Short mmCIF file of C-alpha atoms in Angstrom, two decimals:
data_model
loop_
_atom_site.label_atom_id
_atom_site.label_comp_id
_atom_site.label_asym_id
_atom_site.label_seq_id
_atom_site.Cartn_x
_atom_site.Cartn_y
_atom_site.Cartn_z
CA MET A 1141 -14.44 17.75 -12.87
CA GLY A 1142 -14.22 13.96 -13.01
CA LYS A 1143 -14.24 11.58 -10.10
CA ILE A 1144 -11.10 11.10 -8.06
CA LEU A 1145 -10.01 7.49 -7.58
CA TYR A 1146 -8.92 6.52 -4.06
CA LEU A 1147 -6.90 3.35 -3.55
CA SER A 1148 -6.02 2.05 -0.10
CA ASN A 1149 -2.98 -0.09 0.64
CA LYS A 1150 -5.35 -3.08 0.63
CA ASP A 1151 -6.61 -2.10 -2.85
CA VAL A 1152 -3.04 -1.73 -4.15
CA ARG A 1153 -2.07 -5.12 -2.70
CA GLY A 1154 -4.98 -6.72 -4.58
CA LEU A 1155 -4.41 -4.88 -7.86
CA VAL A 1156 -0.64 -4.60 -8.38
CA THR A 1157 1.74 -7.55 -8.65
CA MET A 1158 5.52 -7.48 -8.49
CA ASP A 1159 5.55 -8.17 -12.25
CA ASP A 1160 3.30 -5.12 -12.78
CA ALA A 1161 5.63 -2.96 -10.71
CA ILE A 1162 8.73 -4.11 -12.60
CA ALA A 1163 7.08 -3.61 -16.01
CA SER A 1164 5.87 -0.12 -15.04
CA LEU A 1165 9.27 0.96 -13.77
CA GLU A 1166 11.02 -0.39 -16.88
CA ALA A 1167 8.57 1.48 -19.13
CA ALA A 1168 9.00 4.70 -17.16
CA PHE A 1169 12.81 4.49 -17.21
CA LYS A 1170 12.75 4.03 -21.01
CA THR A 1171 11.09 7.45 -21.36
CA TRP A 1172 14.13 9.23 -19.89
CA LYS A 1173 15.62 9.30 -23.41
CA GLN A 1174 12.67 11.38 -24.61
CA GLY A 1175 13.77 14.25 -22.40
CA ASP A 1176 10.37 15.31 -21.07
CA THR A 1177 10.25 12.96 -18.09
CA ALA A 1178 11.33 14.63 -14.87
CA ASN A 1179 12.11 13.52 -11.34
CA MET A 1180 12.49 15.65 -8.22
CA ALA A 1181 14.57 13.98 -5.55
CA ARG A 1182 13.25 13.68 -2.01
CA ARG A 1183 12.94 16.96 -0.15
CA ARG A 1184 12.35 17.49 3.53
CA LEU A 1185 10.28 20.21 5.14
CA PRO A 1186 11.41 20.63 8.76
CA LEU A 1187 8.63 20.55 11.35
CA PRO A 1188 8.66 21.21 15.08
CA GLY A 1189 10.06 18.49 17.32
CA GLY A 1190 12.67 17.29 14.84
CA LYS A 1191 10.05 15.87 12.50
CA ASN A 1192 9.87 16.25 8.71
CA LEU A 1193 7.37 16.19 5.89
CA ASN A 1194 9.13 14.22 3.15
CA TYR A 1195 8.08 14.59 -0.47
CA MET A 1196 9.23 13.75 -3.98
CA ALA A 1197 7.67 14.32 -7.39
CA ALA A 1198 7.90 13.12 -10.97
CA SER A 1199 6.27 13.61 -14.34
CA LEU A 1200 5.69 11.04 -17.06
CA PRO A 1201 4.18 12.85 -20.04
CA ALA A 1202 4.15 9.60 -22.08
CA ALA A 1203 1.52 8.35 -19.61
CA ASP A 1204 -0.21 11.76 -19.26
CA GLY A 1205 0.74 11.95 -15.63
CA PHE A 1206 2.57 13.76 -12.90
CA GLY A 1207 2.38 13.51 -9.18
CA TYR A 1208 4.09 13.45 -5.87
CA LYS A 1209 4.53 11.20 -2.86
CA ALA A 1210 4.38 12.79 0.57
CA TYR A 1211 4.92 11.11 3.90
CA PHE A 1212 5.29 11.94 7.53
CA SER A 1213 6.72 9.37 9.92
CA LEU A 1214 6.22 9.02 13.63
CA ALA A 1215 7.53 6.43 16.08
CA ALA A 1216 4.03 4.91 16.18
CA GLY A 1217 3.83 4.61 12.38
CA GLY A 1218 3.35 6.91 9.46
CA SER A 1219 1.25 7.91 6.53
CA GLN A 1220 2.29 7.83 2.87
CA LEU A 1221 0.19 9.17 0.02
CA VAL A 1222 0.72 9.46 -3.73
CA THR A 1223 -1.25 12.20 -5.46
CA LEU A 1224 -1.62 11.75 -9.25
CA TYR A 1225 -2.70 14.32 -11.84
CA SER A 1226 -3.51 14.28 -15.55
CA ILE A 1227 -1.30 16.63 -17.55
CA LYS A 1228 -3.83 17.00 -20.40
CA GLU A 1229 -6.83 17.54 -18.14
CA GLY A 1230 -4.93 19.47 -15.48
CA ARG A 1231 -6.82 17.77 -12.70
CA LEU A 1232 -6.35 15.44 -9.77
CA ILE A 1233 -7.16 11.87 -10.87
CA ALA A 1234 -6.12 9.65 -7.95
CA LEU A 1235 -5.02 9.46 -4.34
CA VAL A 1236 -3.14 6.26 -3.54
CA GLU A 1237 -1.95 5.08 -0.14
CA ALA A 1238 1.72 4.40 -0.79
CA GLY A 1239 2.94 1.94 1.82
CA VAL A 1240 2.49 -1.12 -0.42
CA LEU A 1241 3.59 0.83 -3.52
CA GLY A 1242 6.84 1.72 -1.79
CA GLN A 1243 7.43 -1.91 -0.86
CA LEU A 1244 6.85 -3.01 -4.46
CA ARG A 1245 9.10 -0.29 -5.90
CA THR A 1246 11.93 -1.09 -3.52
#
């Protein structure tokens, strides 16, 4: 098993520009025509106290990847994490804190 890359929000802020985010999204959306890209809309897992685990997933075979974003929000803040896998290798390749990624995507 290879090493798993971990990127914090600070790492993402230093590595990914708005131009990078736009280019990546445009490239991903172009693969929809190929028919093997998939997207699972946000789902919510109810938790006690009216809370939810929120998660969504997608696959991008053209980039050998699939993954999901999961987050849990509290009044005092929350935690967001993207988990990425290699399709070919069938293994976890990265864990990425997703607060900054979400800001860039939006």
